[in-house]
Coordinates of C-alpha atoms and ligand atoms in Angstrom, one line a residue:
M1 CA -2.8 -26.4 24.1
P2 CA -5.9 -24.1 23.6
I3 CA -5.2 -21.1 21.4
T4 CA -6.6 -18.9 24.1
D5 CA -3.7 -19.8 26.4
R6 CA -0.9 -17.2 26.4
E7 CA 1.6 -20.0 26.3
F8 CA 0.3 -20.9 22.8
A9 CA 1.1 -17.4 21.5
R10 CA 4.6 -17.6 23.1
Q11 CA 5.2 -20.9 21.6
M12 CA 4.3 -19.6 18.1
D13 CA 6.7 -16.7 18.6
R14 CA 9.5 -19.1 19.6
E15 CA 8.8 -21.0 16.3
D16 CA 8.7 -17.9 14.2
K17 CA 11.7 -17.7 11.9
L18 CA 11.1 -13.9 11.4
A19 CA 10.8 -13.1 15.1
D20 CA 14.2 -11.3 15.2
Y21 CA 13.1 -8.7 12.7
R22 CA 11.0 -7.0 15.5
D23 CA 14.3 -5.8 17.1
R24 CA 15.2 -3.9 13.9
F25 CA 12.3 -1.5 14.5
F26 CA 11.6 1.2 17.1
V27 CA 8.3 0.3 18.9
P28 CA 6.6 3.4 20.4
R29 CA 6.2 3.4 24.2
T30 CA 3.4 4.5 26.5
D31 CA 3.9 7.4 29.0
D32 CA 4.8 4.7 31.5
G33 CA 7.7 3.5 29.3
E34 CA 6.0 0.2 28.3
E35 CA 6.0 -0.9 24.7
T36 CA 2.7 -0.2 23.0
L37 CA 0.8 -2.9 21.2
Y38 CA 1.3 -1.3 17.8
F39 CA -1.2 -2.4 15.2
C40 CA -1.2 0.7 13.0
G41 CA 1.2 -0.4 10.2
N42 CA -1.7 0.0 7.8
S43 CA -1.5 3.8 8.5
L44 CA 2.1 4.5 9.5
G45 CA 4.7 1.7 9.6
L46 CA 7.3 1.7 12.3
Q47 CA 10.7 3.2 11.9
P48 CA 13.5 0.7 11.1
K49 CA 16.5 1.3 13.4
S50 CA 18.7 1.6 10.3
T51 CA 16.8 4.5 8.9
G52 CA 18.9 7.0 10.8
E53 CA 22.1 5.6 9.4
Y54 CA 20.8 5.8 5.8
L55 CA 19.7 9.4 6.4
E56 CA 22.9 10.3 8.2
A57 CA 25.0 9.0 5.2
E58 CA 23.2 11.5 2.9
L59 CA 23.4 14.3 5.4
Q60 CA 27.1 13.7 5.8
K61 CA 27.6 13.6 2.0
W62 CA 25.8 17.0 1.8
A63 CA 27.9 18.4 4.6
E64 CA 31.1 17.2 3.1
K65 CA 30.6 17.6 -0.6
G66 CA 27.7 20.0 -1.1
V67 CA 26.6 20.0 -4.7
D68 CA 29.2 17.4 -5.6
G69 CA 27.0 14.9 -3.8
H70 CA 25.1 14.5 -7.0
F71 CA 28.0 12.8 -8.6
A72 CA 29.7 11.3 -5.5
D73 CA 31.5 8.0 -5.8
S74 CA 29.1 6.1 -3.6
D75 CA 25.3 6.4 -4.1
P76 CA 25.3 9.6 -6.1
W77 CA 22.1 11.6 -5.8
Y78 CA 21.8 11.9 -9.6
S79 CA 20.8 8.3 -9.9
Y80 CA 19.7 7.7 -6.3
H81 CA 16.2 6.5 -7.3
E82 CA 17.8 3.7 -9.3
L83 CA 18.9 2.1 -6.1
L84 CA 15.3 1.5 -5.2
S85 CA 14.0 -0.1 -8.4
Q86 CA 15.2 -3.6 -7.7
P87 CA 13.9 -3.9 -4.1
L88 CA 10.7 -2.2 -5.1
S89 CA 10.2 -4.5 -8.0
E90 CA 10.5 -7.5 -5.6
V91 CA 7.7 -6.0 -3.4
V92 CA 5.2 -5.6 -6.2
G93 CA 6.2 -8.4 -8.5
A94 CA 7.5 -6.4 -11.4
K95 CA 10.6 -5.9 -13.5
P96 CA 12.9 -3.2 -12.2
L97 CA 12.3 -1.1 -15.3
E98 CA 8.6 -1.1 -14.6
V99 CA 8.8 0.7 -11.2
V100 CA 10.1 4.0 -9.9
A101 CA 10.0 5.8 -6.6
M102 CA 8.6 9.4 -7.0
N103 CA 6.2 12.0 -5.7
S104 CA 3.3 11.0 -3.5
L105 CA 0.4 8.6 -4.1
T106 CA -2.4 10.9 -5.2
T107 CA 0.0 12.9 -7.4
N108 CA 1.2 9.7 -9.1
L109 CA -2.4 8.5 -9.7
H110 CA -3.1 11.8 -11.4
L111 CA 0.0 11.6 -13.6
L112 CA -0.9 8.0 -14.5
M113 CA -4.4 9.0 -15.4
V114 CA -3.1 11.7 -17.6
S115 CA -1.5 8.9 -19.6
F116 CA -4.1 6.1 -19.2
Y117 CA -7.4 7.9 -18.9
R118 CA -7.9 9.2 -22.5
P119 CA -11.7 9.4 -22.7
T120 CA -13.6 10.0 -25.9
S121 CA -17.3 10.9 -26.3
E122 CA -18.1 7.2 -26.6
R123 CA -15.6 5.7 -24.1
F124 CA -15.3 7.8 -21.0
K125 CA -16.4 5.9 -17.9
I126 CA -14.3 5.0 -14.9
I127 CA -15.2 2.1 -12.6
I128 CA -14.0 2.4 -9.0
E129 CA -14.8 0.3 -5.9
G130 CA -17.7 1.6 -3.8
G131 CA -16.2 3.1 -0.6
A132 CA -12.9 3.9 -2.3
F133 CA -10.5 6.1 -0.3
P134 CA -11.7 9.7 -0.6
S135 CA -8.5 10.9 -2.3
D136 CA -9.0 8.4 -5.1
R137 CA -12.6 9.5 -5.6
Y138 CA -11.6 13.2 -5.7
A139 CA -8.8 12.2 -8.2
V140 CA -11.2 10.4 -10.6
Q141 CA -13.9 13.0 -10.2
S142 CA -11.4 15.8 -11.1
Q143 CA -10.0 13.8 -14.0
A144 CA -13.5 13.4 -15.4
R145 CA -14.2 17.1 -15.0
V146 CA -10.9 18.1 -16.7
H147 CA -12.0 16.1 -19.7
G148 CA -15.4 17.8 -19.7
F149 CA -17.5 15.0 -18.2
S150 CA -19.6 15.2 -15.1
P151 CA -18.5 12.8 -12.4
Q152 CA -22.2 11.6 -12.2
E153 CA -22.1 10.4 -15.8
A154 CA -18.5 9.2 -15.9
I155 CA -18.0 7.4 -12.6
V156 CA -19.5 4.0 -11.8
E157 CA -19.1 2.6 -8.3
V158 CA -19.3 -1.1 -7.7
T159 CA -20.9 -1.8 -4.3
P160 CA -21.4 -5.0 -2.3
R161 CA -24.8 -6.7 -2.5
P162 CA -27.4 -5.6 0.1
G163 CA -26.5 -7.1 3.5
E164 CA -22.9 -8.0 2.4
D165 CA -19.7 -6.2 3.4
Q166 CA -17.5 -7.4 0.6
L167 CA -17.5 -7.1 -3.1
R168 CA -17.9 -10.3 -5.1
T169 CA -15.4 -10.6 -8.0
E170 CA -18.2 -11.8 -10.2
D171 CA -20.1 -8.5 -9.5
I172 CA -17.0 -6.5 -10.4
V173 CA -16.6 -8.4 -13.6
A174 CA -20.3 -8.0 -14.4
A175 CA -20.1 -4.3 -13.9
I176 CA -17.1 -4.0 -16.2
E177 CA -18.9 -6.1 -18.9
E178 CA -22.0 -4.0 -18.5
E179 CA -20.1 -0.7 -19.2
G180 CA -18.3 -2.5 -22.1
D181 CA -17.6 -0.1 -24.9
Q182 CA -18.2 2.9 -22.7
L183 CA -15.5 2.0 -20.2
A184 CA -12.3 3.9 -20.4
L185 CA -10.7 3.0 -17.1
V186 CA -10.9 0.6 -14.2
L187 CA -9.2 2.1 -11.1
F188 CA -9.5 -0.2 -8.1
G189 CA -7.7 -0.6 -4.8
G190 CA -5.6 -3.7 -4.3
V191 CA -6.8 -3.9 -0.7
N192 CA -9.8 -1.8 0.3
Y193 CA -8.7 0.6 3.1
Y194 CA -11.9 0.2 5.1
T195 CA -12.8 -3.5 4.9
G196 CA -9.3 -4.9 4.3
Q197 CA -10.7 -6.9 1.4
L198 CA -8.0 -8.0 -1.1
F199 CA -9.3 -7.8 -4.7
D200 CA -8.6 -10.4 -7.4
M201 CA -6.4 -8.0 -9.5
E202 CA -5.6 -10.6 -12.1
T203 CA -9.3 -11.2 -12.9
I204 CA -10.2 -7.5 -12.8
T205 CA -7.3 -6.7 -15.2
A206 CA -8.4 -9.4 -17.6
A207 CA -12.0 -8.3 -17.5
G208 CA -11.1 -4.6 -18.1
H209 CA -8.8 -5.4 -21.0
K210 CA -11.4 -7.7 -22.5
V211 CA -13.8 -4.7 -23.0
G212 CA -10.9 -2.5 -24.2
A213 CA -10.5 -0.4 -21.1
K214 CA -7.2 0.5 -19.3
V215 CA -6.7 -0.9 -15.8
G216 CA -4.8 0.6 -12.8
F217 CA -4.6 -0.1 -9.1
D218 CA -4.1 1.9 -6.0
L219 CA -1.9 -0.3 -3.9
A220 CA -1.6 1.9 -0.8
H221 CA -2.9 -1.0 1.4
A222 CA -1.4 -3.8 -0.7
A223 CA 2.3 -2.9 -1.3
G224 CA 4.4 -4.7 1.4
N225 CA 1.2 -6.3 2.7
V226 CA 0.2 -9.0 0.2
A227 CA 1.9 -11.0 -2.6
L228 CA 1.7 -9.0 -5.8
N229 CA 2.5 -10.1 -9.3
L230 CA 2.0 -7.0 -11.3
H231 CA 4.0 -7.8 -14.3
D232 CA 2.2 -11.1 -15.0
W233 CA -1.2 -9.9 -14.0
G234 CA -0.7 -7.2 -16.6
P235 CA -2.5 -4.0 -15.4
D236 CA -1.5 -0.9 -17.3
F237 CA -0.3 1.0 -14.2
A238 CA -0.3 1.1 -10.4
A239 CA 0.7 3.5 -7.6
W240 CA 1.3 3.2 -3.9
C241 CA 2.5 5.1 -0.9
S242 CA 5.5 4.0 1.2
Y243 CA 4.5 5.2 4.7
K244 CA 2.2 2.3 5.5
Y245 CA 3.6 -1.3 5.2
L246 CA 6.8 0.0 3.5
N247 CA 7.9 1.8 6.7
A248 CA 9.5 4.8 5.0
G249 CA 8.1 7.5 7.3
P250 CA 5.4 10.1 7.2
G251 CA 4.7 11.5 3.8
A252 CA 7.5 9.3 2.3
V253 CA 8.2 9.2 -1.4
A254 CA 5.7 7.0 -3.2
G255 CA 6.0 4.4 -5.9
L256 CA 4.7 3.8 -9.4
F257 CA 4.4 0.9 -11.8
V258 CA 3.9 1.2 -15.6
H259 CA 3.7 -2.1 -17.4
E260 CA 6.6 -2.9 -19.7
R261 CA 4.4 -2.9 -22.8
H262 CA 3.9 0.9 -22.4
G263 CA 7.5 1.6 -21.2
T264 CA 9.0 2.1 -24.5
D265 CA 6.2 4.0 -26.1
G266 CA 7.4 7.5 -26.2
D267 CA 4.2 8.7 -27.8
I268 CA 2.0 8.0 -24.8
P269 CA 0.7 11.4 -23.7
R270 CA 2.2 12.4 -20.3
F271 CA 3.0 15.4 -18.2
A272 CA 6.7 15.7 -18.7
G273 CA 9.7 17.0 -16.6
W274 CA 13.4 16.9 -17.0
W275 CA 13.9 13.9 -14.7
G276 CA 11.9 11.7 -17.2
T277 CA 14.5 12.2 -19.9
D278 CA 17.6 10.1 -20.6
P279 CA 20.1 10.8 -17.7
E280 CA 23.0 10.6 -20.2
T281 CA 21.8 13.6 -22.2
R282 CA 19.7 15.5 -19.6
F283 CA 22.4 18.1 -19.0
E284 CA 22.6 19.0 -22.7
M285 CA 19.6 21.1 -21.7
G286 CA 17.9 20.5 -25.1
P287 CA 14.4 21.8 -25.9
T288 CA 12.7 18.5 -26.8
F289 CA 11.4 16.0 -24.2
K290 CA 12.4 12.4 -25.0
P291 CA 11.3 10.0 -22.3
Q292 CA 13.7 7.4 -20.9
P293 CA 12.3 3.9 -21.2
G294 CA 10.2 2.4 -18.4
A295 CA 8.4 3.9 -15.4
A296 CA 11.3 6.3 -14.8
G297 CA 10.1 8.1 -17.9
W298 CA 7.2 9.4 -15.9
Q299 CA 9.4 11.2 -13.4
L300 CA 9.2 15.0 -13.3
S301 CA 11.6 16.4 -10.8
N302 CA 14.9 15.5 -9.3
A303 CA 14.5 13.0 -6.6
P304 CA 13.9 13.7 -2.8
V305 CA 17.0 11.8 -1.7
L306 CA 16.4 12.1 2.1
S307 CA 13.0 10.5 1.8
M308 CA 14.4 7.9 -0.6
A309 CA 17.2 7.1 1.9
A310 CA 14.5 6.2 4.5
L311 CA 12.7 4.0 2.0
R312 CA 16.0 2.3 1.1
A313 CA 16.5 1.3 4.8
S314 CA 13.1 -0.4 4.9
L315 CA 13.4 -2.1 1.5
E316 CA 16.6 -3.6 2.5
I317 CA 14.8 -5.4 5.3
F318 CA 12.1 -6.5 2.8
S319 CA 14.7 -7.9 0.5
E320 CA 16.3 -9.9 3.3
A321 CA 13.1 -11.2 4.8
T322 CA 11.4 -11.7 1.4
M323 CA 7.7 -11.1 0.6
D324 CA 7.1 -14.9 0.5
A325 CA 8.2 -15.5 4.1
L326 CA 6.4 -12.3 5.3
C327 CA 3.1 -13.3 3.6
E328 CA 3.4 -16.8 5.1
K329 CA 3.8 -15.4 8.6
S330 CA 1.1 -12.7 8.0
R331 CA -1.5 -15.4 7.3
K332 CA -0.7 -17.2 10.5
L333 CA -0.7 -14.0 12.6
S334 CA -3.9 -12.5 11.2
G335 CA -5.5 -15.9 11.1
Y336 CA -4.6 -16.3 14.9
L337 CA -6.3 -13.0 15.6
L338 CA -9.4 -14.0 13.7
E339 CA -9.5 -17.4 15.5
L340 CA -9.2 -15.7 18.9
M341 CA -12.0 -13.2 18.0
N342 CA -14.2 -16.0 17.0
Q343 CA -13.9 -17.5 20.5
L344 CA -15.6 -14.5 22.1
P345 CA -19.0 -15.5 23.2
E346 CA -20.9 -12.3 23.1
R347 CA -20.4 -10.7 19.8
Q348 CA -21.1 -7.0 20.0
F349 CA -19.0 -6.6 16.9
E350 CA -18.6 -7.9 13.4
I351 CA -15.5 -8.7 11.4
I352 CA -16.0 -7.2 8.0
T353 CA -12.7 -8.4 6.6
P354 CA -13.0 -11.7 4.6
E355 CA -11.9 -14.6 6.7
E356 CA -10.3 -16.5 3.8
P357 CA -6.6 -15.8 3.7
D358 CA -6.6 -15.4 -0.1
A359 CA -9.1 -12.5 0.2
R360 CA -7.3 -10.3 2.6
G361 CA -3.9 -9.0 3.8
C362 CA -3.0 -8.6 7.5
Q363 CA -5.6 -5.8 8.2
I364 CA -8.6 -7.0 10.2
S365 CA -11.5 -4.5 10.3
I366 CA -13.8 -4.8 13.3
L367 CA -17.2 -3.1 13.0
V368 CA -18.6 -2.0 16.3
P369 CA -22.1 -0.7 15.6
D370 CA -22.4 0.8 19.1
G371 CA -19.5 3.0 20.3
A372 CA -16.5 2.2 18.0
E373 CA -15.0 5.7 18.7
Q374 CA -15.3 5.3 22.5
L375 CA -13.8 1.8 22.3
H376 CA -11.0 3.1 20.2
E377 CA -10.3 5.8 22.8
R378 CA -10.2 3.2 25.6
L379 CA -7.8 1.0 23.7
Q380 CA -5.5 3.9 23.0
K381 CA -5.5 4.8 26.7
I382 CA -4.2 1.3 27.7
G383 CA -1.5 1.3 25.1
V384 CA -3.1 -0.3 22.0
V385 CA -2.3 1.7 18.9
C386 CA -4.9 0.9 16.2
D387 CA -7.1 3.2 14.2
Y388 CA -10.7 4.2 14.0
R389 CA -12.4 5.0 10.7
R390 CA -15.8 6.6 10.6
P391 CA -18.5 5.6 11.0
D392 CA -17.9 2.5 13.0
V393 CA -14.8 0.5 12.2
I394 CA -11.6 -0.2 14.2
R395 CA -8.8 -1.3 12.0
L396 CA -6.0 -3.5 13.3
A397 CA -3.0 -4.6 11.3
P398 CA -0.7 -7.3 12.8
V399 CA 2.3 -6.7 10.7
P400 CA 4.6 -9.7 10.2
L401 CA 7.8 -7.7 10.3
Y402 CA 7.3 -6.5 13.9
N403 CA 4.2 -7.8 15.5
T404 CA 4.3 -10.9 17.6
F405 CA 1.7 -13.6 18.3
D406 CA 1.9 -12.4 21.9
D407 CA 0.9 -8.9 20.8
V408 CA -2.2 -10.4 19.2
W409 CA -3.0 -12.4 22.3
Q410 CA -2.6 -9.3 24.5
F411 CA -4.8 -7.3 22.3
W412 CA -7.5 -10.0 22.4
Q413 CA -7.4 -10.0 26.2
V414 CA -8.0 -6.3 26.5
F415 CA -10.6 -6.3 23.7
A416 CA -12.5 -9.1 25.5
E417 CA -12.5 -7.2 28.7
Ligands
LIG501 C1 -6.2 3.9 -0.5 C2 -5.5 5.2 -0.4 N1 -5.5 6.0 -1.5 C3 -4.9 7.3 -1.4 C4 -4.4 7.7 -0.2 C5 -3.8 9.1 -0.2 O1 -2.4 9.1 -0.1 P1 -1.5 10.4 -0.3 O2 -1.9 11.3 0.8 O3 -0.1 9.8 0.0 O4 -1.7 10.9 -1.6 C6 -4.4 6.9 0.9 C7 -3.8 7.4 2.2 O5 -3.9 6.8 3.2 C8 -5.0 5.6 0.8 O6 -5.1 4.8 1.9

């Protein structure tokens, strides 16, 4: 059966072992009451239907017990963040001790740079990907300034070769080697927000460490989207948000990874707060900060339990479905979209996401040189939820937890028209 036949998509859905997960999410509807074609999980993931129950449980605890909820018999707030470590570690390929849910993404990047960007007059440069997300740029620029360096002298951007959309790993490694002794930090995205390119984090980590630099990743577009193996790849740190592929809701509590080899080093400089101390002795209210081991030692404040409850609802689904199975479906789903797009005869667009499955997650970025914004508006009007990023890209994320092959087929139909 030709892949352009809708029956092909429907057959793929019938064969999909993860198909039932869609029912566990609320799919937004159009004004006419029809389900939208929701492809915006790269920006805001859909709400699991169980989120309300998780929130309700904590609201109920608050209503019934007030302050005693901190030490309630079930899921006490005092240690609520610990409930997230195991499922989070599965998503990013780490040990539970290496991860913690806290703060927001940019805040965590700053806190991690306080510890791992320790420039000297000889070694002060930071390598980032060209076209990094603005918040990451502002963060590294401000870190350089705080240490007395101008962003112009301290920040090196690696860009694709002329005429190419994606960065070559060999060029990233070459840039790292070129900065050599001057390089203090490599801070790269796991998946670039604009092109959807997945970077070779293992190779980048090894190259950075070889020249004596620290290596960290912003996994905003990678966590919950691609297979990660942070512990074995060995970066010093990573941070991510939870409102995209992790479906924890707008502004949700973010996540952070610190490699085990740093986790017991109490001498690493850090910004400290009482939640980073040993929970057994915290209420002795002593004057000296002594960090607890692992990523949790980077916490500052007591945990935003309501936001964590929402994250828990979603992580439970991830644990059940497993990242392996999700990644397998994701490849098929996004591969199907690419194959369909390649069938279109008149190409007034260009796919700037790598076609090879190992070099991308589920996001496909479509560059429309003429009229991307207008096209996006028209798509929105007919119930396709995707996003537009200036100057000329439409991003589309078929998410394996809740998108179907038929969603992809329908999108392709309206796009072709
Ligand atoms: C790659 C990347 N970095 C940083 C951010 C900023 O995240 P936050 O507002 O949660 O700090 C985003 C937000 O979408 C992002 O995509």
